[in-house]
PDB file of C-alpha atoms in Angstrom:
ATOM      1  CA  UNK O   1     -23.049 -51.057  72.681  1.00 87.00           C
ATOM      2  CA  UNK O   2     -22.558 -48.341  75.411  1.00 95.00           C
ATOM      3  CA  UNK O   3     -19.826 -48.415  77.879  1.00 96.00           C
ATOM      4  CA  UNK O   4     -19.463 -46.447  80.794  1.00 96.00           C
ATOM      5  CA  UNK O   5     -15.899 -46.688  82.497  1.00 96.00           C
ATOM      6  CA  UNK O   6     -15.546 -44.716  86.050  1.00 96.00           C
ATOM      7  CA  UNK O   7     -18.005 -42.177  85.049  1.00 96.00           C
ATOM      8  CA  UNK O   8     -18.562 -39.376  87.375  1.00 95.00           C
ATOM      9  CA  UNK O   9     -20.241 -35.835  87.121  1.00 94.00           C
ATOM     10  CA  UNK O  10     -20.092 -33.055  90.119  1.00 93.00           C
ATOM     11  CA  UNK O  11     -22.485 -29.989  89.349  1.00 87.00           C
ATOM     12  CA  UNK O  12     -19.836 -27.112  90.148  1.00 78.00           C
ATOM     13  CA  UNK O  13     -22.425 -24.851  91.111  1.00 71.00           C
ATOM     14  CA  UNK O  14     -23.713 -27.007  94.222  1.00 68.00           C
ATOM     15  CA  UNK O  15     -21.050 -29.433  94.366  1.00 76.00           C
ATOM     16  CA  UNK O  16     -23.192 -32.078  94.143  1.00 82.00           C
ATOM     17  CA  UNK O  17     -21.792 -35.831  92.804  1.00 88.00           C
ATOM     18  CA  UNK O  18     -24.439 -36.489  90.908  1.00 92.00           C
ATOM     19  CA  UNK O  19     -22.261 -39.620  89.767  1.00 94.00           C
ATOM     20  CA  UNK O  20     -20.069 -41.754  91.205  1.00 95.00           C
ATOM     21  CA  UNK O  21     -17.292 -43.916  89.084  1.00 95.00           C
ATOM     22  CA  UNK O  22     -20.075 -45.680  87.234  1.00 95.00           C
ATOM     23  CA  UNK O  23     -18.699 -49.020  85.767  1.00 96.00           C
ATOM     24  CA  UNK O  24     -21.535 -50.326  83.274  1.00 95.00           C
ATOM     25  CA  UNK O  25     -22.133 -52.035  79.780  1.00 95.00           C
ATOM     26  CA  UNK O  26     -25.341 -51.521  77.985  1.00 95.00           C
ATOM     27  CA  UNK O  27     -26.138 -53.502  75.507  1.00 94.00           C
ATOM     28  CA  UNK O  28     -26.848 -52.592  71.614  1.00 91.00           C
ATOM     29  CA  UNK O  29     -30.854 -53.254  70.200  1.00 90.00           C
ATOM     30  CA  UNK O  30     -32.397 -53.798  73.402  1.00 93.00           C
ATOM     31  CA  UNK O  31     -34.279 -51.871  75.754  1.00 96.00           C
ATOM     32  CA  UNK O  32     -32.360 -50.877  78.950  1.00 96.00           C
ATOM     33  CA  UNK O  33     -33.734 -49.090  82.006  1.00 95.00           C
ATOM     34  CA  UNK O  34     -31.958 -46.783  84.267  1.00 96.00           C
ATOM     35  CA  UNK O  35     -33.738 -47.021  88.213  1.00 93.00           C
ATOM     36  CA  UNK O  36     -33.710 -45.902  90.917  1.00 91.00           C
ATOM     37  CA  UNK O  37     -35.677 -43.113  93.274  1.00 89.00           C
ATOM     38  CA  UNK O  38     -35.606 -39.569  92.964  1.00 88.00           C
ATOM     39  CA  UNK O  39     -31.951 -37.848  92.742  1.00 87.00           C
ATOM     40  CA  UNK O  40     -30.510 -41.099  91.898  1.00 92.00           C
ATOM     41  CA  UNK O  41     -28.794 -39.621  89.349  1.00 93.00           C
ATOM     42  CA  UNK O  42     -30.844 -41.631  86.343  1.00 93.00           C
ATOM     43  CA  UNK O  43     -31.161 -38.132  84.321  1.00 93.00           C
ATOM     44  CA  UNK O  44     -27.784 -37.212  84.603  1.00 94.00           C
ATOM     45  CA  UNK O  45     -26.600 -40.623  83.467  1.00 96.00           C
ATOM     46  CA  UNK O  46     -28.788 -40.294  80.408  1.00 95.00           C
ATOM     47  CA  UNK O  47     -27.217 -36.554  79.670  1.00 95.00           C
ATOM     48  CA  UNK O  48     -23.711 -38.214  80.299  1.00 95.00           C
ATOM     49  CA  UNK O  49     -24.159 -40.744  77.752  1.00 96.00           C
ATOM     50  CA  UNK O  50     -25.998 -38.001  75.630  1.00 94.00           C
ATOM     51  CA  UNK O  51     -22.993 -35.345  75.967  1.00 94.00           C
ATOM     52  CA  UNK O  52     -24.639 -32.740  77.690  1.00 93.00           C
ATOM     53  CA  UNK O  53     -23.171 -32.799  80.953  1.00 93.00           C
ATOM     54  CA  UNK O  54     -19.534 -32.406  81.602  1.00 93.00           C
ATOM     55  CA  UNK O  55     -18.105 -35.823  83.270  1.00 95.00           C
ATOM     56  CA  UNK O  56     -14.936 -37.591  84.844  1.00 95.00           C
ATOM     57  CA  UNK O  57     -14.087 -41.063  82.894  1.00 96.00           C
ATOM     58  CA  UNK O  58     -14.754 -42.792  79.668  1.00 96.00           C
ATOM     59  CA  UNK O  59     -18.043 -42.826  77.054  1.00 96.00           C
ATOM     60  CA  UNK O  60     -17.914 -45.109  74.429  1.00 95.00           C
ATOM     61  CA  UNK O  61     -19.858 -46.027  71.810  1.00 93.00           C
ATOM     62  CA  UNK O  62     -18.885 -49.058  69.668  1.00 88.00           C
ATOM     63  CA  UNK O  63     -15.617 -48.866  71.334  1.00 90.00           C
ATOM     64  CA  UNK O  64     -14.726 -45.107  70.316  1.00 92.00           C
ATOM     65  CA  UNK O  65     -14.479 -42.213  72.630  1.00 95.00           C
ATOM     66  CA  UNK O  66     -17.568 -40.275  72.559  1.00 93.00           C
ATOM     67  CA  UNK O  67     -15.921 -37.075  72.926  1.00 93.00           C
ATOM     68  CA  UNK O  68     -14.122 -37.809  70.217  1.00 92.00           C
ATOM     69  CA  UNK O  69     -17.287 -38.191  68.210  1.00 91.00           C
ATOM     70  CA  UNK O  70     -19.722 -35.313  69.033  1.00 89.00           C
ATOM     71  CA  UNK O  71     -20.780 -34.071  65.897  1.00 86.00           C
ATOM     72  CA  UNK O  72     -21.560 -37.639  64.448  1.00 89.00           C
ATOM     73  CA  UNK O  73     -23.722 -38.269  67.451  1.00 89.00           C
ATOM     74  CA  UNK O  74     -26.047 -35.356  67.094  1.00 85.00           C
ATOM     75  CA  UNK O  75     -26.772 -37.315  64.421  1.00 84.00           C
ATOM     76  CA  UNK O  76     -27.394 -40.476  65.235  1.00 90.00           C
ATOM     77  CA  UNK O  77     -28.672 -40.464  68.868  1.00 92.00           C
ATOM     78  CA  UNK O  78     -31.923 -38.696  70.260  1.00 90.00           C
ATOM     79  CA  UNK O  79     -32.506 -37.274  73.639  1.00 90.00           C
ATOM     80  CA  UNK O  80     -35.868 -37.165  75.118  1.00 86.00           C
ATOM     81  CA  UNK O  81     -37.405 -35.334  78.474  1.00 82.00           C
ATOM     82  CA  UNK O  82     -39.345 -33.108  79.761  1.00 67.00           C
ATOM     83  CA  UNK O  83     -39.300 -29.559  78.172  1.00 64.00           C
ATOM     84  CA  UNK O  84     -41.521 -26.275  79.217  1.00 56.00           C
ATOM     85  CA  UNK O  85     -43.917 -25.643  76.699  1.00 57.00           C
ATOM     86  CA  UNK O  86     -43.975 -22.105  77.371  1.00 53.00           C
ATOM     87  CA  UNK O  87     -40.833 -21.552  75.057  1.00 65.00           C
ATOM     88  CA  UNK O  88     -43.221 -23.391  72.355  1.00 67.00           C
ATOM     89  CA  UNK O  89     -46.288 -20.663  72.397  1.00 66.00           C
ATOM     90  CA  UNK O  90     -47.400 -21.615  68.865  1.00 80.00           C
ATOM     91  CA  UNK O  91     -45.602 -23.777  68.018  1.00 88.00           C
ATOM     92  CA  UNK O  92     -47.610 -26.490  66.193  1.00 93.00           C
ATOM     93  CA  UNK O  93     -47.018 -30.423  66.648  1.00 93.00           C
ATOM     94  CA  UNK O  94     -45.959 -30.675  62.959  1.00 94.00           C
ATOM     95  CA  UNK O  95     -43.560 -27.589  63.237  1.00 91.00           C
ATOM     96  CA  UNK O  96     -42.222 -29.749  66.143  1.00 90.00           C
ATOM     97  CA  UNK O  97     -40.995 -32.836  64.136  1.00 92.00           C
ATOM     98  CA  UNK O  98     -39.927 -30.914  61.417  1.00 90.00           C
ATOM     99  CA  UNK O  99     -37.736 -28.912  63.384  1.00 87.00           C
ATOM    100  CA  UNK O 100     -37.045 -32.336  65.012  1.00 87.00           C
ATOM    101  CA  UNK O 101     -35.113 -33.530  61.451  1.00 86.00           C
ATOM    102  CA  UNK O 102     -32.518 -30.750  61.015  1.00 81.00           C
ATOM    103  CA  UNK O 103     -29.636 -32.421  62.372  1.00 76.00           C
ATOM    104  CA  UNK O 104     -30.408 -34.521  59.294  1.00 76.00           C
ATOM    105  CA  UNK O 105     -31.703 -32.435  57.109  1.00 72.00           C
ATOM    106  CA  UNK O 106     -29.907 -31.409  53.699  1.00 67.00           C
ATOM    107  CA  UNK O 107     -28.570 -27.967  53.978  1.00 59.00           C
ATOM    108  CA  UNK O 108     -31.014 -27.439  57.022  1.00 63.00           C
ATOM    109  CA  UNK O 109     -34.031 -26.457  54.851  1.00 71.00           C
ATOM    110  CA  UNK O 110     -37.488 -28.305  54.955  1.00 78.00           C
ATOM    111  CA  UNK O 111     -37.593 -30.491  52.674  1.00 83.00           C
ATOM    112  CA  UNK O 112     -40.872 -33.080  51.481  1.00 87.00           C
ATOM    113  CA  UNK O 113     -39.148 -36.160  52.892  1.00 88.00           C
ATOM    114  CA  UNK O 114     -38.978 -33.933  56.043  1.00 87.00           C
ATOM    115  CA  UNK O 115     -42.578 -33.284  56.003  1.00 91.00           C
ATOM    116  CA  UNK O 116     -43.685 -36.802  54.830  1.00 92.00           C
ATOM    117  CA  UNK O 117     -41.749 -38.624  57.867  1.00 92.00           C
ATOM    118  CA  UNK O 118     -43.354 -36.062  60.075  1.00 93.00           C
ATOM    119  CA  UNK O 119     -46.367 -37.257  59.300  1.00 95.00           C
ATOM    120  CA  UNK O 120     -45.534 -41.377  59.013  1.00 94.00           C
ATOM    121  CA  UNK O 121     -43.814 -40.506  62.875  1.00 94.00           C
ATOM    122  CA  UNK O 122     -47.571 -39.228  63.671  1.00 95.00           C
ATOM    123  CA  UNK O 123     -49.409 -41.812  62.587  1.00 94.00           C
ATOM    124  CA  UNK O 124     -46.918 -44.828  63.711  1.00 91.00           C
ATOM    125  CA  UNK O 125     -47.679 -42.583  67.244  1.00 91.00           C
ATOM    126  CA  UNK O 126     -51.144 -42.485  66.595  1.00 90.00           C
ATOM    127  CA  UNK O 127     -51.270 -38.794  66.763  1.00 93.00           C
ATOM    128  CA  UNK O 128     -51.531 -37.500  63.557  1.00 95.00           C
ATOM    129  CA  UNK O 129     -54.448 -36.038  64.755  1.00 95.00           C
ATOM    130  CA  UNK O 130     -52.627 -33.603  66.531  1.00 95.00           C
ATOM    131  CA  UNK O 131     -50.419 -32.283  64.028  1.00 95.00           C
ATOM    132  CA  UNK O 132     -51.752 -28.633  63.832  1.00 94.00           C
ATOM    133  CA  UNK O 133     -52.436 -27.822  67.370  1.00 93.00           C
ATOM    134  CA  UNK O 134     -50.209 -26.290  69.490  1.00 91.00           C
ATOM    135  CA  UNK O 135     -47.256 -28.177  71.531  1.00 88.00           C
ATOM    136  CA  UNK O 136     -48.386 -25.456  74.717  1.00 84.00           C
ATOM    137  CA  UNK O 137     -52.439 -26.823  74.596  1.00 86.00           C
ATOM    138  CA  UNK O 138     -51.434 -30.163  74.361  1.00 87.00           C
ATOM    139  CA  UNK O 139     -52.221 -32.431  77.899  1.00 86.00           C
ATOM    140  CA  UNK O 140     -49.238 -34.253  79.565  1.00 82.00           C
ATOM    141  CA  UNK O 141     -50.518 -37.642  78.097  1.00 83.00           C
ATOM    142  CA  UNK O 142     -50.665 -36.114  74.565  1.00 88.00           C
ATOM    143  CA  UNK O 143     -47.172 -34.027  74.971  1.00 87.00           C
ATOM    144  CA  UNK O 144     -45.206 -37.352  76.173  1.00 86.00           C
ATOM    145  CA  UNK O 145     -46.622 -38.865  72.408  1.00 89.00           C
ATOM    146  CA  UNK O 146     -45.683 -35.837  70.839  1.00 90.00           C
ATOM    147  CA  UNK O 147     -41.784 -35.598  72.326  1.00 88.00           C
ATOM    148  CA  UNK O 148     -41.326 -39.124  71.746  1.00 90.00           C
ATOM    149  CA  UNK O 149     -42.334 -38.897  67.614  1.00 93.00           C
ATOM    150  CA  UNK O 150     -39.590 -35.624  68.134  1.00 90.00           C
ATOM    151  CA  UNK O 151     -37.315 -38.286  68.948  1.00 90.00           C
ATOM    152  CA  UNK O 152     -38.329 -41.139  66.241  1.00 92.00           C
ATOM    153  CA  UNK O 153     -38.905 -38.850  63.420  1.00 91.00           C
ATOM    154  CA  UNK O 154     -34.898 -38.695  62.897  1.00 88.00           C
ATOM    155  CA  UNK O 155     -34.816 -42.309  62.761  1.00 90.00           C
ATOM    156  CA  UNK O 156     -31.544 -42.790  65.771  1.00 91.00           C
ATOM    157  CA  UNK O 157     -29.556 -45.321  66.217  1.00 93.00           C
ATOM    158  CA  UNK O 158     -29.554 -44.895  69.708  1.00 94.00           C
ATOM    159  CA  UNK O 159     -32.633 -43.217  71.954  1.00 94.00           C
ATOM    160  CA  UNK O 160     -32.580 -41.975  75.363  1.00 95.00           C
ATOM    161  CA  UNK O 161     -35.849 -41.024  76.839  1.00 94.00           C
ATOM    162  CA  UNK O 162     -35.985 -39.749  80.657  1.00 92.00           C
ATOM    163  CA  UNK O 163     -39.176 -40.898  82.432  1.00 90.00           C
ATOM    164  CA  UNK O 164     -41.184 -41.542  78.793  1.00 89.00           C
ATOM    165  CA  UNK O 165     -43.956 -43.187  81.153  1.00 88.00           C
ATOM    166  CA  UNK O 166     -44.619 -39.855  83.500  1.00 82.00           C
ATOM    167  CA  UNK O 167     -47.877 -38.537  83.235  1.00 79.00           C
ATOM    168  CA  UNK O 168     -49.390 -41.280  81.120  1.00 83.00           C
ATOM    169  CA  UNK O 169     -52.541 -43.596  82.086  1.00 84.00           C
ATOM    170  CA  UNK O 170     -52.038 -47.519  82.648  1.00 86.00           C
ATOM    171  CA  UNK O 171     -53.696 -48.027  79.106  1.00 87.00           C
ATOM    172  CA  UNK O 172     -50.429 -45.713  77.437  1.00 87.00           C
ATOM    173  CA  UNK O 173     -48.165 -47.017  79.519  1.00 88.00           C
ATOM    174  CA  UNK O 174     -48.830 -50.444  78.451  1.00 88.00           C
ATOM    175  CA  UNK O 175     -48.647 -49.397  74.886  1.00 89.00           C
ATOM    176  CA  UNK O 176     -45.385 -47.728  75.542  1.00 90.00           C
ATOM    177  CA  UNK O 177     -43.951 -50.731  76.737  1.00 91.00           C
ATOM    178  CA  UNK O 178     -44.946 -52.718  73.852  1.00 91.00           C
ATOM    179  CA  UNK O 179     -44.065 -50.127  71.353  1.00 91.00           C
ATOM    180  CA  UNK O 180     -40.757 -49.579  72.659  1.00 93.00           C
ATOM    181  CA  UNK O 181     -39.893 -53.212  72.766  1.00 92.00           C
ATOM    182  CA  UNK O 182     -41.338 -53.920  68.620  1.00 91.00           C
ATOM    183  CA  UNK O 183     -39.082 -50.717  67.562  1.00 90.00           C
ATOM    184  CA  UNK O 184     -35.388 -52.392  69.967  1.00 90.00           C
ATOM    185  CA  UNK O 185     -34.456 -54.182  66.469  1.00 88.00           C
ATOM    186  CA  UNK O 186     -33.694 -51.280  64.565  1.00 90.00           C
ATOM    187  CA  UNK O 187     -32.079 -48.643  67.950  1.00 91.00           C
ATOM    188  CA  UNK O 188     -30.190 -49.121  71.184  1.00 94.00           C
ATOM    189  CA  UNK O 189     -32.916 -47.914  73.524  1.00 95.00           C
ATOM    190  CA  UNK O 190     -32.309 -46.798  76.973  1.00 96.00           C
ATOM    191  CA  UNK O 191     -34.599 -44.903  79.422  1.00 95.00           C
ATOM    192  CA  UNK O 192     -34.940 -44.166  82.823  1.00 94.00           C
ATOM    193  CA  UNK O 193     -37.760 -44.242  85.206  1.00 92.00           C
ATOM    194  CA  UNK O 194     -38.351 -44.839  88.747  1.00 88.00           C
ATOM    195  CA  UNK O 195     -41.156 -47.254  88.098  1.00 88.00           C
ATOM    196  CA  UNK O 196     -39.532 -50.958  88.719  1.00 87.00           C
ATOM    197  CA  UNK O 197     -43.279 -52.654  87.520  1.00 88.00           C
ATOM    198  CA  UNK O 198     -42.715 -50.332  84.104  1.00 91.00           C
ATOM    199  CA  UNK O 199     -39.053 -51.347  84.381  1.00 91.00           C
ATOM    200  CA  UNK O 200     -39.979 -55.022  84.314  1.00 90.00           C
ATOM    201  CA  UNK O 201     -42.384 -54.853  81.796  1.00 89.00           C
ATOM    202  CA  UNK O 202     -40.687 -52.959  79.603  1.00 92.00           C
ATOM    203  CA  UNK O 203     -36.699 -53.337  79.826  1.00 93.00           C
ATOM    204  CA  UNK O 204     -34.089 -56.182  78.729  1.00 93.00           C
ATOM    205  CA  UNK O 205     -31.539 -54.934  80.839  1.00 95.00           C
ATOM    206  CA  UNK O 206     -31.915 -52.801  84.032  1.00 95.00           C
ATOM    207  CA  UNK O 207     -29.071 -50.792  85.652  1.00 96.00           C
ATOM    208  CA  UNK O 208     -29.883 -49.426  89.433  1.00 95.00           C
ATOM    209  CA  UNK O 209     -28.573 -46.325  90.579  1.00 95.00           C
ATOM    210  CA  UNK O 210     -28.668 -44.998  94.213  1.00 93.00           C
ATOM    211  CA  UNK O 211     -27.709 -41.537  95.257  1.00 92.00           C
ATOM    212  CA  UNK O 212     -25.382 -41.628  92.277  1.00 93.00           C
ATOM    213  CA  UNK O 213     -23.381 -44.780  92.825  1.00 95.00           C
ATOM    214  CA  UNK O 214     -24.117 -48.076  90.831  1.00 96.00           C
ATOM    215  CA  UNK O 215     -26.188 -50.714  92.643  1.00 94.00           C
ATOM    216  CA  UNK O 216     -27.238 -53.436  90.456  1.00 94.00           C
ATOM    217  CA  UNK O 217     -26.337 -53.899  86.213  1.00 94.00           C
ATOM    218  CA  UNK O 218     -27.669 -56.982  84.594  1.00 93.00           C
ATOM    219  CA  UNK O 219     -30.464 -58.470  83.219  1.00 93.00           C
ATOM    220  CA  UNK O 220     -34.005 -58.694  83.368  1.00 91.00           C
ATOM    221  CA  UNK O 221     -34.113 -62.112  84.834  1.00 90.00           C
ATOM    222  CA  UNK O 222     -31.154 -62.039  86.893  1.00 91.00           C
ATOM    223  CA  UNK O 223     -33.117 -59.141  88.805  1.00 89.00           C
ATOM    224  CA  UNK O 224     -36.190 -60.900  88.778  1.00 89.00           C
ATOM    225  CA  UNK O 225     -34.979 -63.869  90.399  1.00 88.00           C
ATOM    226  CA  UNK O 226     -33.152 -61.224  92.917  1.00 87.00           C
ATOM    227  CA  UNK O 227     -35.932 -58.594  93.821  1.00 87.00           C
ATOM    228  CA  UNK O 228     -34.339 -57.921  96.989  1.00 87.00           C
ATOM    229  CA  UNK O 229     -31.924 -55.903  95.833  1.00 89.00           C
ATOM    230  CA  UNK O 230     -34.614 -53.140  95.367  1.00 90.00           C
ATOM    231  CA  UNK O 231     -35.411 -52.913  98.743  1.00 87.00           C
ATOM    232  CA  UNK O 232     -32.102 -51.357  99.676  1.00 86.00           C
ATOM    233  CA  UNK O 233     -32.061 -48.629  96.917  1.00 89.00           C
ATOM    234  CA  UNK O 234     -36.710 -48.128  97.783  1.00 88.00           C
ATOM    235  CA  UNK O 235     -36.609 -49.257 101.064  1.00 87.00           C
ATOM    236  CA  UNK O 236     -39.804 -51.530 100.899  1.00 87.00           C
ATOM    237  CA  UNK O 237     -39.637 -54.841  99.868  1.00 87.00           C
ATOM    238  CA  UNK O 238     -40.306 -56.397  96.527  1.00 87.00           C
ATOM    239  CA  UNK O 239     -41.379 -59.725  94.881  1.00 87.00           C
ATOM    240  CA  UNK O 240     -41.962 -61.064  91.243  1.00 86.00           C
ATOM    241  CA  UNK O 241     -45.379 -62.179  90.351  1.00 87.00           C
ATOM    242  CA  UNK O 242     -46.820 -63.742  87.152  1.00 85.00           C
ATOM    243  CA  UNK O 243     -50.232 -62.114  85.172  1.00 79.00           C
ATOM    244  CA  UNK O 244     -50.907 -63.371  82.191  1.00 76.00           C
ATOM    245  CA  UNK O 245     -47.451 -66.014  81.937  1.00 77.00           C
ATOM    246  CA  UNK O 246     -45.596 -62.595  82.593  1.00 82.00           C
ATOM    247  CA  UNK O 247     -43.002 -62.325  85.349  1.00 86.00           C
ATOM    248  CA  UNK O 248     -42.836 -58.494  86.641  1.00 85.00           C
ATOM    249  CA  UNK O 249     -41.790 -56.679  89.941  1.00 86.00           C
ATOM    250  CA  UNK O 250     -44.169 -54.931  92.324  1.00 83.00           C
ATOM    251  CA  UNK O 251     -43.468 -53.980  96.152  1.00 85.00           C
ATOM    252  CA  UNK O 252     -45.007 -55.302  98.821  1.00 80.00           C
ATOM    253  CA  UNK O 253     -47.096 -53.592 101.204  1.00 76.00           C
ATOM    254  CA  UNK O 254     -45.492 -52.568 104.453  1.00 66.00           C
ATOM    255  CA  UNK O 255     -47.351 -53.553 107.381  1.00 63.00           C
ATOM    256  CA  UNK O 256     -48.840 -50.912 110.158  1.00 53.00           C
TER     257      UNK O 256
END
């Protein structure tokens, strides 16, 4: 379980509140989604919890301070976004994951444990196919796979991916959804997008953030059965429909 207690974080250099006194509990072994549109403040949430942004107010994890518990946390939790391939030239997929275990590696030396779960990450991803090209020739579909086995192949406790579904086709996205969901059991999941029909699909618990400040925290049917608190944050309307016995969120087309 994560708690957030009156979080806030102001980027000095612009002076921009990127968050304002969040108040949330998310809950262990389930997938949560972070919302909202663009500059929401979803990512910086996500580095908040992750310890890479300096913040006002109260972390925990399991009811200790995360400050308090920075070095055990590089362990056990794995961030996930977007990251520029340039600084990768030649870098292959399987350096990648390998490089990926060191925070858990013995004495920070490649090891054949390190090199065998590399390759189990791959083909659980279903890209062990693209272990020895390189991260910078990879397409955005294929680099999304890639960074989230980066992620897996340390096996967290606790994984926070910003915007996994960017950049990836229906099919993959639908995948993703499942996949995320069949792996909740065994890690506290929590992601963000700006999607709320990939949010639906995909998420548990949903927490709804709007030019920083917290809008909505609950669950996934409470906001189901109360769509209309999406319109404020997107500013179109929103209903629930059912395909396939499956209750998800899509807006509703403004008329001309």
């Amino acid at each position: 379980m994560i708690k957030l207690r009156e979080v806030s974080v102001t980027y000095r250099g612009n002076l921009v509140e990127a968050l304002k006194n969040v108040t949330t509990v998310i809950p262990g072994n389930v997938v949560s989604c972070i919302m909202g549109p663009n500059a929401s403040g979803k990512t910086t949430m996500l580095k908040a919890i992750a310890q890479l942004v300096d913040y006002e107010g109260r972390i925990e994890f399991n009811e200790k301070d995360a400050k308090e518990m920075v070095k055990t946390l590089r362990r056990m939790l794995s961030y996930v976004s977007a990251i520029d391939v340039r600084e990768l030239l030649g870098v292959t997929v399987l350096d990648l994951l390998i490089y990926s275990r060191y925070p858990i590696s013995e004495k920070f030396l490649t090891t054949m444990k390190d090199i065998e779960e590399s390759v189990k990450t791959a083909e659980t991803l279903n890209i062990k196919h693209l272990l020895h090209r390189k991260v910078n020739e990879l397409s955005s579909g294929e680099l999304q796979r890639v960074l989230l086995a980066s992620a897996l192949v340390r096996r967290p406790e606790i994984l926070l991916l910003d915007e996994p579904e960017s950049h990836l086709d229906m099919r993959s996205k639908i995948w993703l959804s499942g996949f995320l969901k069949s792996i909740s059991n065994n890690a506290t999941i929590v992601l963000s997008t700006h999607d709320p029909y990939f949010a639906s699909l995909t998420c548990d618990y949903l927490i709804l953030l709007s030019k920083g400040r917290l809008v909505f925290s609950g669950t996934r049917e409470h906001l189901l059965q109360n769509p209309e608190v999406l319109e404020e944050v997107y500013n179109t309307p929103f209903t629930t429909v059912k395909i396939g016995g499956y209750e998800i969120l899509v807006s509703v087309p403004l008329e001309s």
